[in-house]
């Protein structure tokens, strides 16, 4: 039987199809499409694919694998968002890289920061106090400060700033953040007898490790609340 002679050429520049937006925890499949340029057209050569996210090669990630031209990502996290590109390889010949494909992963708040930290906030007696409440969310969360009488003090987009002229009495406030994927809240207590320490309790839509602070989980579409005490 005569041996088939194949003239090899690098594959055509690929294109990527698939979702451009996904919810955190979902399943995402991207497909890399390229055509062999080797002859004859019915040759038996096999094409493989290389994937990159934000210009870094994807390999060895949990819940991420390549099946033929498909990149399959299960339980995608917010770190899975970014710009994807792919390359086709045939007989060691590499195609040009595809154009980028942006994937936006959306998620609710995981933890709330006061002045950029999860740690206890402190203030000197009689000094003015400013506490900036913020949280990492996509899309950006609405942020609201409330007092214990359930009066709304200030609302902002991405963050809200609570200002008091002087720390001279005890008081308690709550910062609430939410978007379409979840909500969370964190209490701020002014404790004058204890050197004006502002103690923080956390309540979020997902369990997070916050040292000795408490987290209550509130998931979208669920009324159950689980308490995780450290």
XYZ file of N, CA and C in Angstrom:
690
model
N 0.854 -1.190 0.000
C 0.000 0.000 0.000
C 0.892 1.242 0.000
N 0.722 2.175 -0.941
C 1.596 3.345 -1.007
C 1.437 4.226 0.226
N 2.555 4.842 0.639
C 2.540 5.738 1.799
C 1.985 7.101 1.380
N 1.085 7.656 2.222
C 0.501 8.961 1.937
C 1.516 10.052 2.234
N 1.760 10.919 1.281
C 2.670 12.051 1.464
C 1.853 13.288 1.828
N 2.245 13.949 2.898
C 1.513 15.119 3.375
C 2.432 16.341 3.350
N 1.952 17.398 2.747
C 2.652 18.683 2.761
C 2.082 19.489 3.924
N 2.905 19.701 4.926
C 2.412 20.356 6.146
C 2.557 21.871 6.075
N 1.553 22.546 6.611
C 1.532 23.996 6.736
C 0.967 24.334 8.110
N 1.294 25.510 8.604
C 0.737 25.893 9.897
C -0.764 26.138 9.750
N -1.546 25.822 10.801
C -3.001 26.022 10.738
C -3.367 27.503 10.590
N -4.601 27.729 10.160
C -5.093 29.099 10.029
C -5.225 29.741 11.408
N -5.258 31.060 11.427
C -5.429 31.768 12.696
C -6.796 31.404 13.283
N -6.831 30.941 14.538
C -8.100 30.513 15.135
C -8.995 31.695 15.501
N -10.254 31.367 15.767
C -11.201 32.305 16.362
C -11.855 31.611 17.547
N -12.291 32.396 18.526
C -12.892 31.835 19.740
C -14.369 32.174 19.786
N -15.178 31.172 20.084
C -16.605 31.380 20.305
C -16.966 30.884 21.703
N -18.014 31.455 22.264
C -18.455 31.058 23.597
C -18.965 32.248 24.368
N -19.274 32.011 25.636
C -19.866 33.045 26.488
C -18.915 34.210 26.687
N -19.481 35.397 26.812
C -18.701 36.586 27.167
C -18.985 37.022 28.604
N -19.978 36.407 29.240
C -20.315 36.721 30.622
C -20.776 35.444 31.314
N -20.432 35.303 32.597
C -20.816 34.106 33.351
C -20.949 34.464 34.818
N -21.781 33.696 35.535
C -21.914 33.857 36.978
C -20.874 32.999 37.676
N -20.305 33.498 38.743
C -19.348 32.731 39.530
C -19.970 31.409 39.968
N -19.224 30.317 39.824
C -19.715 28.988 40.172
C -20.332 28.235 39.021
N -20.494 28.891 37.875
C -21.135 28.252 36.723
C -20.156 27.501 35.836
N -20.693 26.954 34.745
C -19.919 26.206 33.753
C -19.749 27.068 32.506
N -18.504 27.154 32.019
C -18.204 27.947 30.823
C -17.403 27.085 29.857
N -17.799 27.096 28.578
C -17.053 26.398 27.533
C -16.716 27.381 26.429
N -15.431 27.490 26.111
C -14.959 28.289 24.991
C -14.413 27.347 23.920
N -14.641 27.682 22.658
C -14.219 26.825 21.544
C -13.242 27.568 20.646
N -12.128 26.902 20.339
C -11.084 27.436 19.468
C -11.236 26.787 18.091
N -11.533 27.582 17.066
C -11.787 27.048 15.723
C -10.668 27.461 14.768
N -10.028 26.449 14.145
C -8.954 26.681 13.184
C -9.078 25.640 12.079
N -8.525 25.949 10.910
C -8.569 25.019 9.770
C -7.162 24.575 9.415
N -7.028 23.283 9.113
C -5.742 22.760 8.662
C -5.451 23.261 7.247
N -4.209 23.629 7.011
C -3.781 24.083 5.685
C -2.898 23.044 4.997
N -2.698 21.917 5.659
C -1.867 20.863 5.091
C -2.594 20.148 3.966
N -1.817 19.573 3.047
C -2.376 18.870 1.891
C -1.853 17.437 1.854
N -2.692 16.483 1.345
C -4.055 16.706 0.829
C -5.044 16.981 1.962
N -6.243 17.500 1.646
C -7.217 17.868 2.688
C -7.640 16.697 3.566
N -7.565 15.461 3.054
C -8.006 14.313 3.849
C -6.853 13.655 4.603
N -5.829 14.412 4.911
C -4.680 13.864 5.640
C -5.104 13.425 7.045
N -4.330 12.535 7.678
C -4.713 12.014 9.002
C -4.116 12.794 10.172
N -3.516 13.948 9.927
C -2.863 14.695 11.005
C -3.885 15.220 12.010
N -3.458 15.313 13.256
C -4.332 15.756 14.347
C -3.896 17.127 14.841
N -4.884 17.959 15.122
C -4.610 19.307 15.614
C -4.833 19.363 17.122
N -3.936 20.035 17.817
C -4.100 20.272 19.257
C -4.190 21.776 19.501
N -4.498 22.141 20.756
C -4.792 23.550 21.039
C -4.126 23.977 22.342
N -3.676 25.215 22.337
C -3.073 25.833 23.520
C -3.923 27.049 23.876
N -4.162 27.229 25.191
C -4.997 28.348 25.649
C -4.202 29.250 26.589
N -4.530 30.537 26.523
C -3.953 31.513 27.443
C -5.067 32.369 28.046
N -4.827 32.785 29.284
C -5.684 33.785 29.931
C -4.793 34.952 30.337
N -5.147 36.133 29.874
C -4.337 37.318 30.172
C -2.861 37.072 29.845
N -2.639 36.428 28.687
C -1.298 36.163 28.135
C -0.512 35.095 28.884
N -1.120 34.411 29.859
C -0.450 33.334 30.575
C -1.071 31.997 30.202
N -0.210 31.015 29.898
C -0.681 29.701 29.464
C -1.503 29.032 30.559
N -2.618 28.448 30.177
C -3.491 27.742 31.114
C -3.059 26.284 31.180
N -2.689 25.820 32.355
C -2.292 24.423 32.520
C -2.371 24.037 33.989
N -2.855 22.829 34.221
C -2.878 22.289 35.571
C -3.805 22.975 36.543
N -4.853 23.641 36.058
C -5.785 24.305 36.964
C -6.929 23.373 37.338
N -7.338 23.435 38.587
C -8.458 22.619 39.051
C -9.750 23.046 38.354
N -10.545 22.052 37.940
C -11.835 22.284 37.278
C -11.696 22.955 35.918
N -10.499 22.935 35.333
C -10.280 23.486 33.993
C -9.550 22.446 33.160
N -10.100 22.086 31.991
C -9.387 21.157 31.124
C -9.727 21.415 29.669
N -8.844 20.939 28.791
C -9.003 21.081 27.347
C -9.470 19.753 26.776
N -10.554 19.788 26.007
C -11.078 18.604 25.334
C -11.206 18.936 23.852
N -10.232 18.506 23.038
C -10.234 18.881 21.629
C -10.096 20.390 21.511
N -10.969 21.030 20.751
C -10.879 22.487 20.596
C -11.534 23.265 21.736
N -12.078 22.570 22.736
C -12.869 23.230 23.790
C -12.065 23.423 25.069
N -12.211 24.590 25.659
C -11.705 24.871 26.994
C -12.912 24.849 27.924
N -12.933 23.910 28.860
C -14.082 23.705 29.732
C -13.701 24.119 31.148
N -14.470 25.049 31.710
C -14.206 25.556 33.058
C -15.440 25.329 33.921
N -15.304 24.432 34.881
C -16.399 24.145 35.810
C -16.203 24.939 37.090
N -17.320 25.351 37.701
C -17.276 26.112 38.963
C -16.346 27.316 38.813
N -16.528 28.063 37.761
C -15.629 29.174 37.488
C -15.673 30.191 38.620
N -14.517 30.719 38.971
C -14.418 31.727 40.024
C -14.153 33.093 39.399
N -14.140 34.119 40.232
C -13.903 35.455 39.703
C -12.527 35.561 39.061
N -11.564 34.719 39.511
C -10.239 34.730 38.903
C -10.262 34.198 37.474
N -11.364 33.532 37.093
C -11.479 33.007 35.735
C -11.832 34.064 34.705
N -12.195 35.250 35.155
C -12.479 36.322 34.207
C -11.207 36.857 33.591
N -11.312 37.378 32.362
C -10.136 37.944 31.723
C -10.194 37.816 30.221
N -9.038 37.999 29.593
C -8.926 37.944 28.136
C -8.304 36.621 27.717
N -9.041 35.852 26.925
C -8.603 34.526 26.493
C -8.126 34.563 25.041
N -7.122 33.747 24.749
C -6.668 33.555 23.374
C -6.253 32.097 23.206
N -6.218 31.626 21.970
C -5.859 30.231 21.723
C -4.970 30.124 20.492
N -4.313 28.972 20.382
C -3.409 28.694 19.268
C -3.596 27.239 18.858
N -3.618 26.976 17.555
C -3.726 25.615 17.033
C -2.333 25.116 16.645
N -2.090 23.814 16.896
C -0.788 23.216 16.590
C -1.015 21.924 15.811
N -0.275 21.782 14.690
C -0.371 20.569 13.874
C 1.032 20.160 13.427
N 1.435 18.956 13.814
C 2.773 18.458 13.467
C 3.870 19.435 13.882
N 3.669 20.052 15.049
C 4.656 20.983 15.564
C 4.603 22.378 14.966
N 3.723 22.570 14.001
C 3.586 23.886 13.372
C 2.479 24.660 14.083
N 2.810 25.836 14.565
C 1.883 26.624 15.382
C 1.223 27.721 14.560
N -0.072 27.865 14.752
C -0.796 28.954 14.109
C -0.471 30.265 14.801
N -0.899 31.360 14.191
C -0.883 32.634 14.901
C -1.888 32.547 16.052
N -1.686 33.370 17.070
C -2.648 33.396 18.166
C -3.943 34.059 17.701
N -5.030 33.582 18.268
C -6.332 34.180 17.955
C -6.407 35.593 18.515
N -7.402 36.323 18.065
C -7.711 37.595 18.711
C -8.273 37.294 20.103
N -8.214 38.276 20.996
C -8.663 38.067 22.362
C -10.168 37.910 22.477
N -10.574 37.163 23.493
C -11.993 36.945 23.804
C -12.175 37.277 25.279
N -12.924 38.334 25.573
C -13.116 38.773 26.951
C -14.243 38.003 27.626
N -13.963 37.518 28.846
C -14.958 36.819 29.657
C -15.113 37.563 30.972
N -16.329 38.037 31.250
C -16.640 38.784 32.461
C -17.338 37.854 33.442
N -16.707 37.565 34.582
C -17.307 36.713 35.609
C -17.921 37.599 36.681
N -19.205 37.406 36.940
C -19.918 38.243 37.891
C -20.116 37.498 39.214
N -20.094 38.260 40.323
C -20.166 37.656 41.644
C -20.645 38.686 42.659
N -21.173 38.169 43.762
C -21.619 39.034 44.844
C -20.487 39.339 45.810
N -20.762 40.134 46.845
C -19.714 40.503 47.812
C -19.264 39.301 48.631
N -17.967 39.205 48.864
C -17.412 38.122 49.667
C -17.000 38.603 51.052
N -16.516 39.818 51.137
C -16.186 40.401 52.440
C -16.249 41.911 52.330
N -16.490 42.533 53.454
C -16.610 43.986 53.501
C -15.369 44.557 54.184
N -14.842 45.620 53.611
C -13.663 46.276 54.170
C -14.051 47.611 54.782
N -13.479 47.886 55.947
C -13.568 49.206 56.552
C -12.195 49.854 56.411
N -12.152 50.967 55.702
C -10.882 51.654 55.433
C -9.858 50.699 54.814
N -10.351 49.824 53.950
C -9.477 48.943 53.188
C -8.969 47.725 53.919
N -9.524 47.402 55.111
C -9.032 46.270 55.874
C -10.173 45.507 56.528
N -9.920 44.229 56.835
C -10.888 43.430 57.591
C -10.585 43.474 59.082
N -9.496 44.114 59.462
C -9.082 44.158 60.865
C -9.909 45.178 61.648
N -9.740 45.170 62.965
C -10.409 46.125 63.839
C -9.920 47.541 63.548
N -10.851 48.481 63.543
C -10.526 49.890 63.343
C -10.461 50.568 64.709
N -9.494 51.464 64.897
C -9.380 52.169 66.171
C -9.412 53.679 65.940
N -9.822 54.394 66.984
C -9.870 55.858 66.897
C -9.600 56.435 68.272
N -9.027 57.626 68.306
C -8.733 58.301 69.569
C -9.976 59.010 70.084
N -10.135 59.030 71.405
C -11.276 59.699 72.014
C -11.277 61.174 71.638
N -12.437 61.683 71.211
C -12.592 63.069 70.850
C -12.165 63.415 69.443
N -11.550 62.470 68.748
C -11.075 62.737 67.391
C -12.191 62.484 66.387
N -12.181 63.181 65.247
C -13.157 62.872 64.204
C -12.896 61.482 63.632
N -13.953 60.865 63.166
C -13.837 59.502 62.655
C -14.423 59.419 61.245
N -13.666 58.799 60.342
C -14.143 58.542 58.987
C -13.904 57.076 58.674
N -14.957 56.361 58.307
C -14.837 54.948 57.957
C -15.402 54.738 56.563
N -14.551 54.275 55.686
C -14.957 54.000 54.299
C -15.313 52.521 54.187
N -16.540 52.236 53.795
C -17.023 50.860 53.630
C -17.014 50.502 52.152
N -16.415 49.363 51.824
C -16.348 48.939 50.428
C -16.328 47.418 50.362
N -16.584 46.885 49.172
C -16.557 45.436 48.966
C -16.256 45.151 47.506
N -15.606 44.027 47.277
C -15.307 43.589 45.919
C -16.536 42.883 45.358
N -17.167 43.458 44.332
C -18.366 42.890 43.710
C -18.285 43.122 42.199
N -18.962 42.291 41.447
C -19.103 42.508 40.000
C -20.469 42.000 39.562
N -21.373 42.914 39.136
C -21.181 44.358 39.007
C -21.023 45.029 40.374
N -20.572 46.278 40.337
C -20.283 47.005 41.573
C -21.507 47.044 42.484
N -21.261 46.932 43.783
C -22.341 46.912 44.769
C -22.816 48.328 45.111
N -24.062 48.391 45.541
C -24.584 49.574 46.220
C -24.238 49.434 47.693
N -23.703 50.492 48.285
C -23.208 50.448 49.666
C -23.985 51.465 50.502
N -24.505 51.028 51.650
C -25.316 51.905 52.497
C -24.920 51.761 53.960
N -24.766 52.891 54.628
C -24.578 52.917 56.086
C -25.932 53.154 56.749
N -26.234 52.355 57.817
C -27.446 52.504 58.610
C -27.056 52.660 60.070
N -27.938 53.305 60.853
C -27.741 53.294 62.297
C -28.686 52.282 62.925
N -28.629 52.153 64.254
C -29.426 51.127 64.922
C -30.922 51.402 64.849
N -31.312 52.619 64.525
C -32.731 52.957 64.356
C -33.211 52.692 62.937
N -32.356 52.052 62.136
C -32.664 51.724 60.750
C -32.853 52.971 59.897
N -32.170 54.037 60.280
C -32.158 55.240 59.462
C -30.964 55.177 58.509
N -31.235 55.402 57.250
C -30.166 55.387 56.264
C -29.357 56.669 56.376
N -28.049 56.511 56.552
C -27.179 57.666 56.760
C -26.533 58.138 55.461
N -26.010 57.225 54.688
C -25.357 57.590 53.428
C -25.325 56.367 52.515
N -25.496 56.587 51.215
C -25.466 55.516 50.222
C -24.504 55.905 49.110
N -23.752 54.920 48.625
C -22.821 55.183 47.539
C -22.728 54.009 46.582
N -22.061 54.253 45.473
C -21.797 53.218 44.474
C -20.341 52.772 44.637
N -20.131 51.495 44.906
C -18.821 50.898 45.183
C -18.363 51.128 46.618
N -18.613 52.305 47.181
C -18.227 52.563 48.560
C -19.095 53.666 49.144
N -19.112 53.736 50.484
C -19.819 54.808 51.183
C -18.989 55.180 52.407
N -18.965 56.471 52.729
C -18.114 56.970 53.806
C -18.973 57.459 54.964
N -18.736 56.893 56.154
C -19.398 57.319 57.379
C -18.471 58.292 58.098
N -18.985 59.470 58.438
C -18.173 60.484 59.121
C -18.874 60.929 60.396
N -18.122 60.967 61.497
C -18.629 61.506 62.758
C -17.655 62.584 63.219
N -18.148 63.682 63.778
C -17.259 64.787 64.163
C -16.307 64.440 65.283
N -16.717 63.533 66.191
C -15.844 63.176 67.312
C -16.293 61.841 67.889
N -15.341 61.031 68.303
C -15.646 59.761 68.964
C -15.749 60.047 70.462
N -16.974 60.311 70.909
C -17.139 60.664 72.315
C -18.301 59.915 72.962
N -18.861 58.956 72.283
C -19.953 58.183 72.874
C -20.041 56.835 72.166
N -20.673 55.896 72.814
C -20.842 54.587 72.191
C -21.923 54.659 71.127
N -21.814 53.804 70.157
C -22.805 53.759 69.094
C -22.567 52.556 68.213
N -23.547 52.237 67.390
C -23.397 51.096 66.496
C -23.987 51.442 65.138
N -23.301 51.014 64.099
C -23.717 51.269 62.725
C -23.591 49.974 61.935
N -24.280 49.924 60.828
C -24.195 48.755 59.965
C -23.972 49.204 58.532
N -23.013 48.550 57.864
C -22.794 48.793 56.447
C -23.353 47.607 55.675
N -24.251 47.886 54.733
C -24.880 46.852 53.923
C -24.481 47.043 52.469
N -24.060 45.960 51.814
C -23.674 46.022 50.403
C -24.464 44.956 49.644
N -24.833 45.263 48.403
C -25.574 44.273 47.631
C -25.452 44.557 46.139
N -25.593 43.484 45.362
C -25.811 43.568 43.917
C -26.739 42.421 43.537
N -26.886 42.146 42.256
C -27.839 41.121 41.813
C -27.400 39.708 42.168
N -26.169 39.535 42.666
C -25.640 38.201 42.948
C -25.519 37.883 44.432
N -25.868 38.829 45.296
C -25.800 38.545 46.721
C -25.734 39.823 47.535
N -25.723 39.659 48.847
C -25.619 40.823 49.734
C -24.823 40.445 50.967
N -24.325 41.447 51.661
C -23.542 41.222 52.865
C -23.659 42.453 53.761
N -23.385 42.257 55.046
C -23.387 43.406 55.944
C -22.322 43.217 57.023
N -21.888 44.326 57.574
C -20.862 44.318 58.620
C -21.201 45.389 59.640
N -21.170 45.016 60.912
C -21.506 45.944 61.990
C -20.268 46.673 62.489
N -20.456 47.947 62.820
C -19.392 48.780 63.382
C -19.862 49.282 64.740
N -19.122 48.913 65.797
C -19.512 49.287 67.160
C -18.445 50.179 67.772
N -18.872 51.373 68.202
C -17.985 52.287 68.913
C -18.080 51.956 70.396
N -16.987 51.465 70.950
C -16.985 51.002 72.337
C -16.066 51.897 73.164
N -16.624 52.959 73.680
C -15.820 53.948 74.399
C -15.071 53.371 75.596
N -15.674 52.512 76.422
C -14.936 52.004 77.582
C -13.709 51.183 77.203
N -13.652 50.684 75.989
C -12.537 49.832 75.572
C -11.624 50.580 74.615
N -11.258 51.806 74.988
C -10.313 52.615 74.219
C -10.813 52.906 72.812
N -12.112 53.100 72.703
C -12.708 53.490 71.429
C -12.410 52.493 70.303
N -12.286 51.212 70.619
C -12.129 50.226 69.561
C -13.441 50.073 68.816
N -13.343 49.946 67.505
C -14.513 49.758 66.668
C -14.530 48.298 66.241
N -15.363 47.530 66.912
C -15.380 46.094 66.674
C -16.276 45.770 65.477
N -15.865 44.801 64.682
C -16.576 44.499 63.437
C -17.076 43.073 63.430
N -18.360 42.912 63.137
C -18.937 41.604 62.862
C -19.282 41.563 61.387
N -18.987 40.438 60.754
C -19.217 40.303 59.321
C -20.384 39.363 59.044
N -21.167 39.712 58.042
C -22.234 38.845 57.564
C -22.170 38.929 56.050
N -21.908 37.829 55.362
C -21.722 37.905 53.919
C -22.478 36.810 53.209
N -22.487 36.921 51.869
C -23.196 35.975 51.050
C -22.412 34.682 50.852
N -21.160 34.616 51.318
C -20.370 33.408 51.202
C -19.520 33.266 52.447
N -19.112 32.042 52.802
C -18.245 31.845 53.945
C -16.840 32.326 53.617
N -16.275 33.133 54.495
C -14.918 33.613 54.320
C -14.208 33.539 55.659
N -12.889 33.454 55.663
C -12.119 33.399 56.881
C -11.740 34.816 57.298
N -12.250 35.254 58.433
C -12.004 36.616 58.892
C -11.506 36.586 60.336
N -10.500 35.790 60.597
C -9.888 35.674 61.904
C -10.943 35.309 62.942
N -11.129 36.144 63.971
C -12.073 35.800 65.030
C -13.468 36.342 64.771
N -13.690 36.913 63.611
C -14.983 37.526 63.349
C -15.953 36.498 62.767
N -17.231 36.776 62.885
C -18.276 35.830 62.498
C -18.827 36.151 61.119
N -19.105 35.103 60.372
C -19.678 35.256 59.035
C -21.002 34.507 58.950
N -22.020 35.164 58.432
C -23.297 34.517 58.158
C -23.485 34.482 56.652
N -23.749 33.294 56.113
C -23.828 33.110 54.667
C -25.249 33.360 54.182
N -25.392 34.218 53.186
C -26.677 34.475 52.544
C -26.471 34.326 51.042
N -26.973 33.245 50.480
C -26.798 33.010 49.054
C -28.008 33.502 48.287
N -27.776 33.936 47.075
C -28.866 34.404 46.224
C -29.873 33.281 46.013
N -31.139 33.587 46.178
C -32.184 32.603 45.955
C -32.388 31.653 47.114
N -31.727 31.899 48.271
C -31.856 31.015 49.414
C -32.202 31.818 50.644
N -32.997 31.225 51.540
C -33.352 31.911 52.794
C -32.592 31.323 53.960
N -31.748 30.294 53.718
C -30.998 29.660 54.789
C -29.776 30.487 55.140
N -29.433 30.510 56.405
C -28.250 31.213 56.878
C -27.423 30.248 57.719
N -26.158 30.080 57.331
C -25.263 29.216 58.064
C -24.275 30.073 58.810
N -23.980 29.723 60.044
C -23.059 30.494 60.857
C -21.765 29.714 60.984
N -20.663 30.441 60.740
C -19.336 29.866 60.836
C -18.546 30.677 61.846
N -18.279 30.091 63.009
C -17.587 30.832 64.062
C -16.164 30.332 64.149
N -15.293 31.284 64.244
C -13.879 30.975 64.418
C -13.448 31.382 65.823
